[in-house]
Tab-separated table of C-alpha atoms in Angstrom:
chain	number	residue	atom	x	y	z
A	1	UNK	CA	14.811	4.550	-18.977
A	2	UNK	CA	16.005	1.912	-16.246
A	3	UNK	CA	15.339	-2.267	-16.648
A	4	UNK	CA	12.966	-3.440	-13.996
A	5	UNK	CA	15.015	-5.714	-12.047
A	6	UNK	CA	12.252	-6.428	-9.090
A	7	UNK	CA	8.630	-6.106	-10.534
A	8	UNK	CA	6.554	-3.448	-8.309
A	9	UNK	CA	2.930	-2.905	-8.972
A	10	UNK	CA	1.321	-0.156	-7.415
A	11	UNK	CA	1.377	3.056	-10.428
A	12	UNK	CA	1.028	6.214	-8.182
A	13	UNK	CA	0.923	9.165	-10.329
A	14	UNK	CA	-1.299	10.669	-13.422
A	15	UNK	CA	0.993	12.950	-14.283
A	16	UNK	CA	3.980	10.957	-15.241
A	17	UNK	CA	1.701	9.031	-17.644
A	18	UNK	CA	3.552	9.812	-20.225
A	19	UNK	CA	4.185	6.359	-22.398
A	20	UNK	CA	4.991	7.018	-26.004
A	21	UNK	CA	3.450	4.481	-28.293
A	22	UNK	CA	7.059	2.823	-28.829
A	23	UNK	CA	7.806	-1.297	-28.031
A	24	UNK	CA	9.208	-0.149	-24.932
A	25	UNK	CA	5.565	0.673	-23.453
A	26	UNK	CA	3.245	-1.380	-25.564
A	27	UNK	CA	1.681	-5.002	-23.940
A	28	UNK	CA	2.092	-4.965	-20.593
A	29	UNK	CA	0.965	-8.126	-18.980
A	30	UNK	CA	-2.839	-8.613	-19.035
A	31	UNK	CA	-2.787	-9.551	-15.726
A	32	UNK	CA	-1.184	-7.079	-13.971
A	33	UNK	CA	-2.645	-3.856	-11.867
A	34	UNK	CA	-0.917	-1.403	-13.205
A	35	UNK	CA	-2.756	0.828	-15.296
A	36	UNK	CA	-2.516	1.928	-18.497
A	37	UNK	CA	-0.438	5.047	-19.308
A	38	UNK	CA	-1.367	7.907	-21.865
A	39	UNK	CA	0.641	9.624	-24.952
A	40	UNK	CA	1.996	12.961	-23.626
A	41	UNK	CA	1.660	15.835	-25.455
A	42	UNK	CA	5.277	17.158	-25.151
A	43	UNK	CA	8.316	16.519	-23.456
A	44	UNK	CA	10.470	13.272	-23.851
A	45	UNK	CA	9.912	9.912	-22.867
A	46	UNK	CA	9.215	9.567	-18.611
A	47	UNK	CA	9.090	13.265	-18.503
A	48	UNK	CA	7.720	14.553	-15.556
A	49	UNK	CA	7.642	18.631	-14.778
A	50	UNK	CA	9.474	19.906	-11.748
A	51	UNK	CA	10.700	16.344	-10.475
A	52	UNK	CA	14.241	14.552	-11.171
A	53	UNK	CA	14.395	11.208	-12.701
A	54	UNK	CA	16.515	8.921	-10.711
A	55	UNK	CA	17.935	5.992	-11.369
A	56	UNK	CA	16.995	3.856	-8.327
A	57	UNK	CA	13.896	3.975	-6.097
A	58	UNK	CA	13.663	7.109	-4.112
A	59	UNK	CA	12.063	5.581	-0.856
A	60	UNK	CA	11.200	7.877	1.917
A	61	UNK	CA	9.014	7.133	5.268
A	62	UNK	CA	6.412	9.062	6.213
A	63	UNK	CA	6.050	9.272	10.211
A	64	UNK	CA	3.702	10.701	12.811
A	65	UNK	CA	3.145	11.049	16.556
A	66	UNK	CA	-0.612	11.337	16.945
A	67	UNK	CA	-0.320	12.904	19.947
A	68	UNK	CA	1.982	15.648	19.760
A	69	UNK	CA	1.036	15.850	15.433
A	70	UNK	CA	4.750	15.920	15.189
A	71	UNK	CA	5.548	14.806	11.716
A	72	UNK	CA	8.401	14.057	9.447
A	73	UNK	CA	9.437	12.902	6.091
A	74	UNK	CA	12.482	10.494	6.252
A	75	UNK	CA	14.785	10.599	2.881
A	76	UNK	CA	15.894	6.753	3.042
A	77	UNK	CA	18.172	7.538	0.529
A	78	UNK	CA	19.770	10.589	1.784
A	79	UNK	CA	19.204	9.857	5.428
A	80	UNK	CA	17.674	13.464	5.639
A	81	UNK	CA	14.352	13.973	8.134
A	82	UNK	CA	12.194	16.747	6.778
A	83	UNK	CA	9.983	18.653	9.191
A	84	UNK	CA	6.699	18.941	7.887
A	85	UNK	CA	2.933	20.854	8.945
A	86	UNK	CA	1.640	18.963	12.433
A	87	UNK	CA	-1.075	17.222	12.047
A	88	UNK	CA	-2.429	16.003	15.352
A	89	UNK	CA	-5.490	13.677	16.194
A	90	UNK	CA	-4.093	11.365	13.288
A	91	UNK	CA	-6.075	7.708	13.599
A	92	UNK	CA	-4.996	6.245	11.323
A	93	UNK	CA	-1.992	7.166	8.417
A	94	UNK	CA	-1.750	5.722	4.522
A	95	UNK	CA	-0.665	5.971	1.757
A	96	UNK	CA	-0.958	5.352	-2.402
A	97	UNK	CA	2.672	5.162	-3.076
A	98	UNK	CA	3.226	9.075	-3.120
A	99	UNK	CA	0.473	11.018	-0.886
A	100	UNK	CA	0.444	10.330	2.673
A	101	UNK	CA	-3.447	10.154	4.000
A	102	UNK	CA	-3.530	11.410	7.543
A	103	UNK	CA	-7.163	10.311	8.614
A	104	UNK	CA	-8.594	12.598	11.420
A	105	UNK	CA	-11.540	13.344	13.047
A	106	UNK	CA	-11.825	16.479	11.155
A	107	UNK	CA	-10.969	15.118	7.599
A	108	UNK	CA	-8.188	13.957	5.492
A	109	UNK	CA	-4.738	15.772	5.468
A	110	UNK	CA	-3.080	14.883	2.201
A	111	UNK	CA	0.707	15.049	1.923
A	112	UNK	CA	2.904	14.508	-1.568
A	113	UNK	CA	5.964	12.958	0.263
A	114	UNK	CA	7.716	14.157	-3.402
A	115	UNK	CA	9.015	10.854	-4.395
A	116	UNK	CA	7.395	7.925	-6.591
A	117	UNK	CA	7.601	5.498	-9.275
A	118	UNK	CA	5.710	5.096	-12.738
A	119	UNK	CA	5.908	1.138	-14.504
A	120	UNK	CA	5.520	0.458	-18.090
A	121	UNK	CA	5.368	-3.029	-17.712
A	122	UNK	CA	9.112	-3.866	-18.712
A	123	UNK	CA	10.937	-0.902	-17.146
A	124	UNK	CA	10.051	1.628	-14.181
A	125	UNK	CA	10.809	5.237	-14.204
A	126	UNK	CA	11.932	6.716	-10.669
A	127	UNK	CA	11.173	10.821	-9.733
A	128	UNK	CA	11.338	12.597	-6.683
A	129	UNK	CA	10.117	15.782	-6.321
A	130	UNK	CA	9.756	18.847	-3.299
A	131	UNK	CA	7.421	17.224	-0.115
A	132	UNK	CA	4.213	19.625	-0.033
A	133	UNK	CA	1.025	19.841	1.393
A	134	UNK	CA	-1.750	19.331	-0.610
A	135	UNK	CA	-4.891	19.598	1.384
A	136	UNK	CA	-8.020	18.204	3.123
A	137	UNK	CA	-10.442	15.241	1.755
A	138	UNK	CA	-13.495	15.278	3.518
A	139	UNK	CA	-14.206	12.174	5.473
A	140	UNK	CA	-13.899	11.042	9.394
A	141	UNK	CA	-12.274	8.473	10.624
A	142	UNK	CA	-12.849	5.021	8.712
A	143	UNK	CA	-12.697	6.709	5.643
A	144	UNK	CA	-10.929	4.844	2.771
A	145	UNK	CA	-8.530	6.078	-0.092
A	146	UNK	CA	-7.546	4.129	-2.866
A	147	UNK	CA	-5.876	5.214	-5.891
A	148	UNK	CA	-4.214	5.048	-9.817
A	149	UNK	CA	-2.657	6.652	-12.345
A	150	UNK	CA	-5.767	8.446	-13.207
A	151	UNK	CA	-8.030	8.646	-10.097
A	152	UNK	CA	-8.416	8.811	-5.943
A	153	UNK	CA	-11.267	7.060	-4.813
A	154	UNK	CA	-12.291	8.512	-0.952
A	155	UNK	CA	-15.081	6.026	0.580
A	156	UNK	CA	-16.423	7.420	3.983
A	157	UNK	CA	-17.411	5.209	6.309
A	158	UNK	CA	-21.322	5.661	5.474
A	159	UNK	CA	-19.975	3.688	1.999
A	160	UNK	CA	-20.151	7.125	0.055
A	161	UNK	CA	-17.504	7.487	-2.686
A	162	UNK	CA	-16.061	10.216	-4.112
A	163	UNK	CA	-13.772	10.101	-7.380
A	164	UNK	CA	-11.382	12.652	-7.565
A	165	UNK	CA	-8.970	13.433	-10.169
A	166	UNK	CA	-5.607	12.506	-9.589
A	167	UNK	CA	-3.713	15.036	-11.765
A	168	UNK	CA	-5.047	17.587	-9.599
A	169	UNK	CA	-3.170	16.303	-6.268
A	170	UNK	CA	-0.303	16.205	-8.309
A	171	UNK	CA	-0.238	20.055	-8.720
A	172	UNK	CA	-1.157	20.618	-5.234
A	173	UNK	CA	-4.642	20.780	-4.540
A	174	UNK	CA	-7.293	18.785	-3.969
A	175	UNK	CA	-9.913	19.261	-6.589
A	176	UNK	CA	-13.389	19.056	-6.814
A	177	UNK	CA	-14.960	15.268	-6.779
A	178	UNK	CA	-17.279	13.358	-8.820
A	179	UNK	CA	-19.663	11.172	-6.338
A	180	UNK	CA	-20.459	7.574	-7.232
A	181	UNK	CA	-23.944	6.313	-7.318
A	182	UNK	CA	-24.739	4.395	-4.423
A	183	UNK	CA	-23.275	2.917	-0.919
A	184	UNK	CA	-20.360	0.458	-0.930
A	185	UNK	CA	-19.757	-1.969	2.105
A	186	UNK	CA	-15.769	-1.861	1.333
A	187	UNK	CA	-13.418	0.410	-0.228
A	188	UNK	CA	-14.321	1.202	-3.918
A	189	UNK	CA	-10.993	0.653	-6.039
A	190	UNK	CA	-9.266	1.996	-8.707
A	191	UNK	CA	-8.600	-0.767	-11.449
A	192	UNK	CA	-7.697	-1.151	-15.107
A	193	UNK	CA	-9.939	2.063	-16.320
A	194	UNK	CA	-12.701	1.041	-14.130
A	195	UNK	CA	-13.948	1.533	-10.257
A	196	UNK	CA	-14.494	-1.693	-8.411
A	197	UNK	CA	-16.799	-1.896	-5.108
A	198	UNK	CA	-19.260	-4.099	-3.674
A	199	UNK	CA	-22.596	-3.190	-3.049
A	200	UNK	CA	-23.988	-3.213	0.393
A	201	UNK	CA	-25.922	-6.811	-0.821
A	202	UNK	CA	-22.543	-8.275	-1.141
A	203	UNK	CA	-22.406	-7.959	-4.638
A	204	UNK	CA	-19.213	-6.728	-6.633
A	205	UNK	CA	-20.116	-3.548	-9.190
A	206	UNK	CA	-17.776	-2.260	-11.491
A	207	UNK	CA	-18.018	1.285	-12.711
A	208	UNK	CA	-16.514	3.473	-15.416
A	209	UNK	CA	-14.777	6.540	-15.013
A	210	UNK	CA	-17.820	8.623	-15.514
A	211	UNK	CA	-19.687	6.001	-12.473
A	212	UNK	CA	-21.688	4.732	-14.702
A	213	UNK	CA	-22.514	1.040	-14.245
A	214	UNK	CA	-20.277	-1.502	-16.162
A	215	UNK	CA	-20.907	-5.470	-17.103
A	216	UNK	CA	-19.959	-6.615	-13.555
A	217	UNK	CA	-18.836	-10.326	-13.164
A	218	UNK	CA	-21.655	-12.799	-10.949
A	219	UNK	CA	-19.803	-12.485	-7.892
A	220	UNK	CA	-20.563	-12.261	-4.162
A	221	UNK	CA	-18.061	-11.044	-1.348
A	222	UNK	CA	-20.025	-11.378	1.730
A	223	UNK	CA	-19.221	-9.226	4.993
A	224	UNK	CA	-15.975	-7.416	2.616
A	225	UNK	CA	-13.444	-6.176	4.768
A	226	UNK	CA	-9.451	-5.213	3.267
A	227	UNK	CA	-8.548	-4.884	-0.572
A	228	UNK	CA	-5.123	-4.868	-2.319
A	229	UNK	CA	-4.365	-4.474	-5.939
A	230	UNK	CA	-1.780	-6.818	-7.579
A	231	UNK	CA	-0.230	-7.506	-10.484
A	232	UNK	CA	-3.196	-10.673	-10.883
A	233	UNK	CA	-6.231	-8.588	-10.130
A	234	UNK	CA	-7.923	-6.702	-7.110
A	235	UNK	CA	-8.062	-9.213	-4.350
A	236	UNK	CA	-11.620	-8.693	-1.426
A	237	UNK	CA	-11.484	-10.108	1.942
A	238	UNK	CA	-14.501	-12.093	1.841
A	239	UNK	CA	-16.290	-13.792	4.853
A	240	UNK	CA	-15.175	-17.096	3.060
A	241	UNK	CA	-12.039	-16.242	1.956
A	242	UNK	CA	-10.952	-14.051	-0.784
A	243	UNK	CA	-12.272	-12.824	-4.112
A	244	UNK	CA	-9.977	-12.308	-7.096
A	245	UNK	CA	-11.294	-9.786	-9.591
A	246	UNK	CA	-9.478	-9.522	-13.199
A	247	UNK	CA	-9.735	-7.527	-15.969
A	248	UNK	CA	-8.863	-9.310	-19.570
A	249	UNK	CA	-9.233	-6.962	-22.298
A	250	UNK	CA	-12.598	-5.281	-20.751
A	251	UNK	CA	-13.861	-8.332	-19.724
A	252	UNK	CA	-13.631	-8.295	-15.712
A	253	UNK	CA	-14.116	-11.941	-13.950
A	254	UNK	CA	-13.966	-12.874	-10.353
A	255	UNK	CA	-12.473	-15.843	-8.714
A	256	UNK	CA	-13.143	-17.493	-5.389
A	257	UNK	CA	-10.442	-18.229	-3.320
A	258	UNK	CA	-11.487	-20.712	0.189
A	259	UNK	CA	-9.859	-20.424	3.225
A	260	UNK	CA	-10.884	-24.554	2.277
A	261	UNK	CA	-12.595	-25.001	5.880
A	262	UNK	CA	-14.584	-22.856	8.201
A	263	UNK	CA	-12.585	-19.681	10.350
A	264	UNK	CA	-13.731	-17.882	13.055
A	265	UNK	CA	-14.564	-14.406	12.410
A	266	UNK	CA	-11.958	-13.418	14.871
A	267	UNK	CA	-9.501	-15.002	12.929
A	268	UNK	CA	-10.338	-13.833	9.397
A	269	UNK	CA	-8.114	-11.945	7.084
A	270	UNK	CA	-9.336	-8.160	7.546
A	271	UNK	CA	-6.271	-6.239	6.358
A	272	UNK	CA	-3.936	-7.033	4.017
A	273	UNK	CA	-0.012	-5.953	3.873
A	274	UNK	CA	2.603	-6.521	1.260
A	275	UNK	CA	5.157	-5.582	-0.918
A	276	UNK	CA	4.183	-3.497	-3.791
A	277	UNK	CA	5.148	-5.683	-7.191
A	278	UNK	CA	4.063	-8.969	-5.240
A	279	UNK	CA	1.391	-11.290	-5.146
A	280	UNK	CA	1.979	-12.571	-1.296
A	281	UNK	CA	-0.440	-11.040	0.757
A	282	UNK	CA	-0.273	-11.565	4.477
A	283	UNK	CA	-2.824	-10.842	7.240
A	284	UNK	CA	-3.112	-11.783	11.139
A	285	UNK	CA	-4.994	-15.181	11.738
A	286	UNK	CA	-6.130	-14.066	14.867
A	287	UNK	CA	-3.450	-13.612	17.675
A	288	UNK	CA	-0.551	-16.300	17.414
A	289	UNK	CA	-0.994	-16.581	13.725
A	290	UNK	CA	-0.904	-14.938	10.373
A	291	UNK	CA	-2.266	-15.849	6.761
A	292	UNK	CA	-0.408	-15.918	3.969
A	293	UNK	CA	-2.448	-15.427	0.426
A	294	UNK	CA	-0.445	-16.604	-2.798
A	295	UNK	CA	-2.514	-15.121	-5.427
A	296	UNK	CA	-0.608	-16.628	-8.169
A	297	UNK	CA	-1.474	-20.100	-6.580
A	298	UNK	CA	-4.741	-19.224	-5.280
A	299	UNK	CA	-3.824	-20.788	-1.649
A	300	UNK	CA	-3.903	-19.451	1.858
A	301	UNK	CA	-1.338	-20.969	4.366
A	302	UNK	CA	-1.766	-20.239	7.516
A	303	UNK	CA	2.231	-20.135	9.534
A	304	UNK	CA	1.294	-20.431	13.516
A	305	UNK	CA	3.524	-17.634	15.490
A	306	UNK	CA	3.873	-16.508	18.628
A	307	UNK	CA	1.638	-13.250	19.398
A	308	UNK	CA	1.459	-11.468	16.467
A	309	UNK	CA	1.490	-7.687	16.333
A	310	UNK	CA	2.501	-7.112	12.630
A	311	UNK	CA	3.387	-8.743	9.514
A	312	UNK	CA	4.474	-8.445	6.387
A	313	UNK	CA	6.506	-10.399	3.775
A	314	UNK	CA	8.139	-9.324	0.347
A	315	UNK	CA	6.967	-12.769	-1.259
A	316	UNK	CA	8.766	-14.758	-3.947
A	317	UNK	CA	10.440	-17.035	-1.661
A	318	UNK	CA	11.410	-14.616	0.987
A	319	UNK	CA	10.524	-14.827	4.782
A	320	UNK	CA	7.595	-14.162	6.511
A	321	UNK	CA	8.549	-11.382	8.859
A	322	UNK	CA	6.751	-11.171	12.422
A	323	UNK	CA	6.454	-8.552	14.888
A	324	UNK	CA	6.147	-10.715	17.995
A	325	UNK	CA	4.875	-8.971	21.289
A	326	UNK	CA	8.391	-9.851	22.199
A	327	UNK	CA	9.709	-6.999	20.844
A	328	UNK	CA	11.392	-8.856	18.212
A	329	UNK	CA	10.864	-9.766	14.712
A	330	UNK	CA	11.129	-13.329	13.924
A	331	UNK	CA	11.172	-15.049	10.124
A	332	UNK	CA	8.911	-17.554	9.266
A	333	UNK	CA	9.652	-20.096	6.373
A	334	UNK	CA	6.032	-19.711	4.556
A	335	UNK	CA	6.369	-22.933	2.659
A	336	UNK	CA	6.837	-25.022	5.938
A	337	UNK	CA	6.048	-22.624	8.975
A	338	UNK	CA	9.493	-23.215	10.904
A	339	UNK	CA	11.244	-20.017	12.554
A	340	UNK	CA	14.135	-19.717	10.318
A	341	UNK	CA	15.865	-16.325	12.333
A	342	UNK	CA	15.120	-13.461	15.166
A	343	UNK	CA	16.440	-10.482	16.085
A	344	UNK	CA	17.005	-9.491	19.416
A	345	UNK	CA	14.027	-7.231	21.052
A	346	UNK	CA	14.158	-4.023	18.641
A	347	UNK	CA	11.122	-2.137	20.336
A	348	UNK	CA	11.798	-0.013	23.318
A	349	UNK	CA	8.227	-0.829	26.087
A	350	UNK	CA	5.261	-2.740	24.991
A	351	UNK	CA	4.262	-2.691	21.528
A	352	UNK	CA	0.981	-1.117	21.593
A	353	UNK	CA	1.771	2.163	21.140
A	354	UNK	CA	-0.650	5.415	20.759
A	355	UNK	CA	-2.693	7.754	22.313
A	356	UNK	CA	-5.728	5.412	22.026
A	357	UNK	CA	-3.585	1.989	22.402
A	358	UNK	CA	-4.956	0.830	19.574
A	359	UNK	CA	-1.811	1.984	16.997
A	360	UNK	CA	0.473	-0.260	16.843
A	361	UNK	CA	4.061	-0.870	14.650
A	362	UNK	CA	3.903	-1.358	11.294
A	363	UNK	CA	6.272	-3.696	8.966
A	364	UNK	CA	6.824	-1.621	5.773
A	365	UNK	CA	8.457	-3.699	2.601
A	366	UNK	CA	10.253	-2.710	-0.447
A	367	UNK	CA	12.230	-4.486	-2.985
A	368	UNK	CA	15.983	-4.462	-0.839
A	369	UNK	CA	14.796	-3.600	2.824
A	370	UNK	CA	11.916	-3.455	5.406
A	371	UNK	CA	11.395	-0.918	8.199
A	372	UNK	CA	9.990	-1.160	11.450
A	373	UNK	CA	9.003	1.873	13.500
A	374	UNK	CA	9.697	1.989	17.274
A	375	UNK	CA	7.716	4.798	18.617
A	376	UNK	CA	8.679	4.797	22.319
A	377	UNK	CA	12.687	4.575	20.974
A	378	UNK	CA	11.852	7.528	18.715
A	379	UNK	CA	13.564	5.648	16.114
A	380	UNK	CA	12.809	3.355	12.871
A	381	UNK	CA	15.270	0.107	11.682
A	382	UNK	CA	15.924	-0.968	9.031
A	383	UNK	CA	15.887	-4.648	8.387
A	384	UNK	CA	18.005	-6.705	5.747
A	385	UNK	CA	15.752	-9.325	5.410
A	386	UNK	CA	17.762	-11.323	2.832
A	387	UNK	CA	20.125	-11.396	5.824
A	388	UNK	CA	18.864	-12.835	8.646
A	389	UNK	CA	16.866	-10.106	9.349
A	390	UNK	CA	19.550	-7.901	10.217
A	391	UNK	CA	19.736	-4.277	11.239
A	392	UNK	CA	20.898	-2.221	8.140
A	393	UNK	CA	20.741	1.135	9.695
A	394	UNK	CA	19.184	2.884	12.475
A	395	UNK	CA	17.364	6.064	12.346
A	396	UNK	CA	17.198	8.114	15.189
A	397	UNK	CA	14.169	10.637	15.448
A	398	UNK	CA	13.375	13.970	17.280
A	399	UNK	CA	9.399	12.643	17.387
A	400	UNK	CA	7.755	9.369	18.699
A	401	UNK	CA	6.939	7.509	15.139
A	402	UNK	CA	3.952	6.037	16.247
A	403	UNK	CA	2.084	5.816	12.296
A	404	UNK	CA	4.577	5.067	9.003
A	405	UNK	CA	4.423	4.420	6.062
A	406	UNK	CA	6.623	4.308	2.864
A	407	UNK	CA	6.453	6.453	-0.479
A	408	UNK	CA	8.677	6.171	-3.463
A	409	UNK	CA	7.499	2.154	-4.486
């Protein structure tokens, strides 16, 4: 058992739901996303079969070049790079916290990247585990995973879900899945027990585990477009803002949240990125800006930039960090929008990188570190950004990292 010393939200496995009915696991906050954990039948306390407990987070990147399908697992902790199946064609790469989802024309290539983390509200259990293949989740590109402790929701891009059963990843195969009654204009999402989406009339639906309709709160999320789960509720990009949607003891409510005056649709909050364990969301405000969502506070600031290729932020009074089409990152004081420090120009060419142009660097954030991939370099930093935004380490690659993303939170 280890004390939580930064709080992280995001549960990614069934299988190490394991939480004995001791004082140690009981009342976890009523707010928070993580979900509930079962009594295990054997074994002791944060047992998990075939995986090592560790005592610190066991962050690894996982990394592809869409054009070659070149991909590797990077051990952040052991500095290792694992050579893994190709996958080529990849448009667009994500992840849960343990699987990698390599979205292709042809499907869904899932990979356990073997490391992850289980919370219990007051402490967090660390694993890692072998990296394996797992298989292939129907869906073409625009298809959406999101997932918990107990379930993997797949949306296609027709608004089709599909519930699958999360234990079954977790021993290496894919599984059969359960389809959800009828089409969904965003993501459907895993939350507390239940299955949140919004109907194609705007209106949010919440589901049990079986899909059949729950009470749903009177709520509308027009036009929904991004989604991230957080330790105060599922947040929905909404045409108007955001919608915050809460579960207190069964009872799910929803919350407005105004961008407080009228934005352009090309400058709306479509995708949100963040820390896992925080309640700062960012999002680009169009091209020489980039929201900033405090869902404890319910307010959006909005920091002006320079042109904006990526952001991300680990919240609670750290930086905004900025991918400028500089090159560079640059940190942003969210509270008053001044440029606070820069690094000199860590990308090596332009930063739209890909075989379409379209995929660019991403800003990946844990509780210590973030990670920025240069694709062209064939390398990935790491950033101290506690420091000034300085370079921890630098990993160089065989591949060109043009996707990331990071497991183990």
């Amino acid at each position: 058992m280890f004390v939580r010393r930064n709080a992280t939200a995001w549960v990614p496995t069934a299988l190490v739901a394991v939480c004995l009915l001791t004082t140690s696991c009981a009342g976890q906050d009523g707010t928070a996303s993580a979900p509930r954990t079962t009594p295990s039948a054997s074994g002791p306390h944060g047992y998990v079969a075939g995986a090592q407990e560790k005592a610190e987070q066991q962050s690894r990147l996982v990394l592809n070049d869409p054009g070659s399908g070149d991909t590797r697992v990077l051990d952040l902790i052991t500095g290792k790079v694992h050579e893994v199946s190709r996958t080529a064609g990849t448009t667009e790469l994500t992840t849960d916290g343990r699987f990698g989802y390599f979205h292709t024309a042809g499907g869904t290539r899932v990979l356990d990247g073997g490391a992850w983390m289980v919370d219990h509200g007051d402490h967090v259990h660390y694993y890692r585990a072998a990296i394996r293949d797992v298989g292939e989740l129907p869906g073409r590109p625009g298809t959406r995973v999101r997932s918990d402790a107990a379930v993997t929701a797949v949306t296609d891009d027709g608004g089709r879900a599909g519930i699958y059963r999360r234990a079954e990843l977790e021993k290496g195969k894919v599984g059969s899945a359960r389809t959800l009654p009828g089409t969904h204009a965003g993501a459907v999402v895993p939350y507390a027990e239940h299955l949140l989406g919004v109907t194609d009339n705007g209106k949010v639906a919440v589901y049990d585990r079986q899909g059949k309709r729950a009470a749903s709160p009177d709520a509308r999320c027009e036009a929904p477009r991004g989604d991230a789960v957080t330790r105060r509720g599922v947040v929905l990009g909404c045409a108007d803002g955001a919608l915050l949607v809460r579960d207190a003891d069964g009872t799910f409510t929803a919350e407005k949240i105004p961008y407080g005056s009228d934005v352009p649709e090309a400058e709306r909050a479509t995708a949100f990125r963040h820390r896992p364990g925080s309640d700062t969301l960012t999002a680009p405000a169009g091209d020489r800006a980039v929201w900033v969502l405090d869902v404890t506070e319910r307010t959006w600031t909005r920091v002006k930039t320079g042109p904006v290729t990526s952001a991300n932020t680990a919240g609670e009074g750290s930086v905004l960090i900025v991918l400028e089409t500089d090159g560079a990152l640059h940190g942003y004081d969210i509270a008053t929008g001044k440029q606070v420090s820069k690094t000199k120009p860590l990308l090596t060419g332009a930063p739209d990188i890909g075989t379409d142009g379209n995929v660019e660097p991403v800003i990946e954030v844990d509780r210590s570190r973030a990670y920025l991939n240069d694709p062209k370099g064939k390398r990935v930093y790491e950033i101290d950004y506690n420091d000034n935004l300085r370079v921890a380490r630098t990993f160089d690659l065989d591949i060109e990292p043009a996707l990331m993303v990071e497991t183990g939170r």
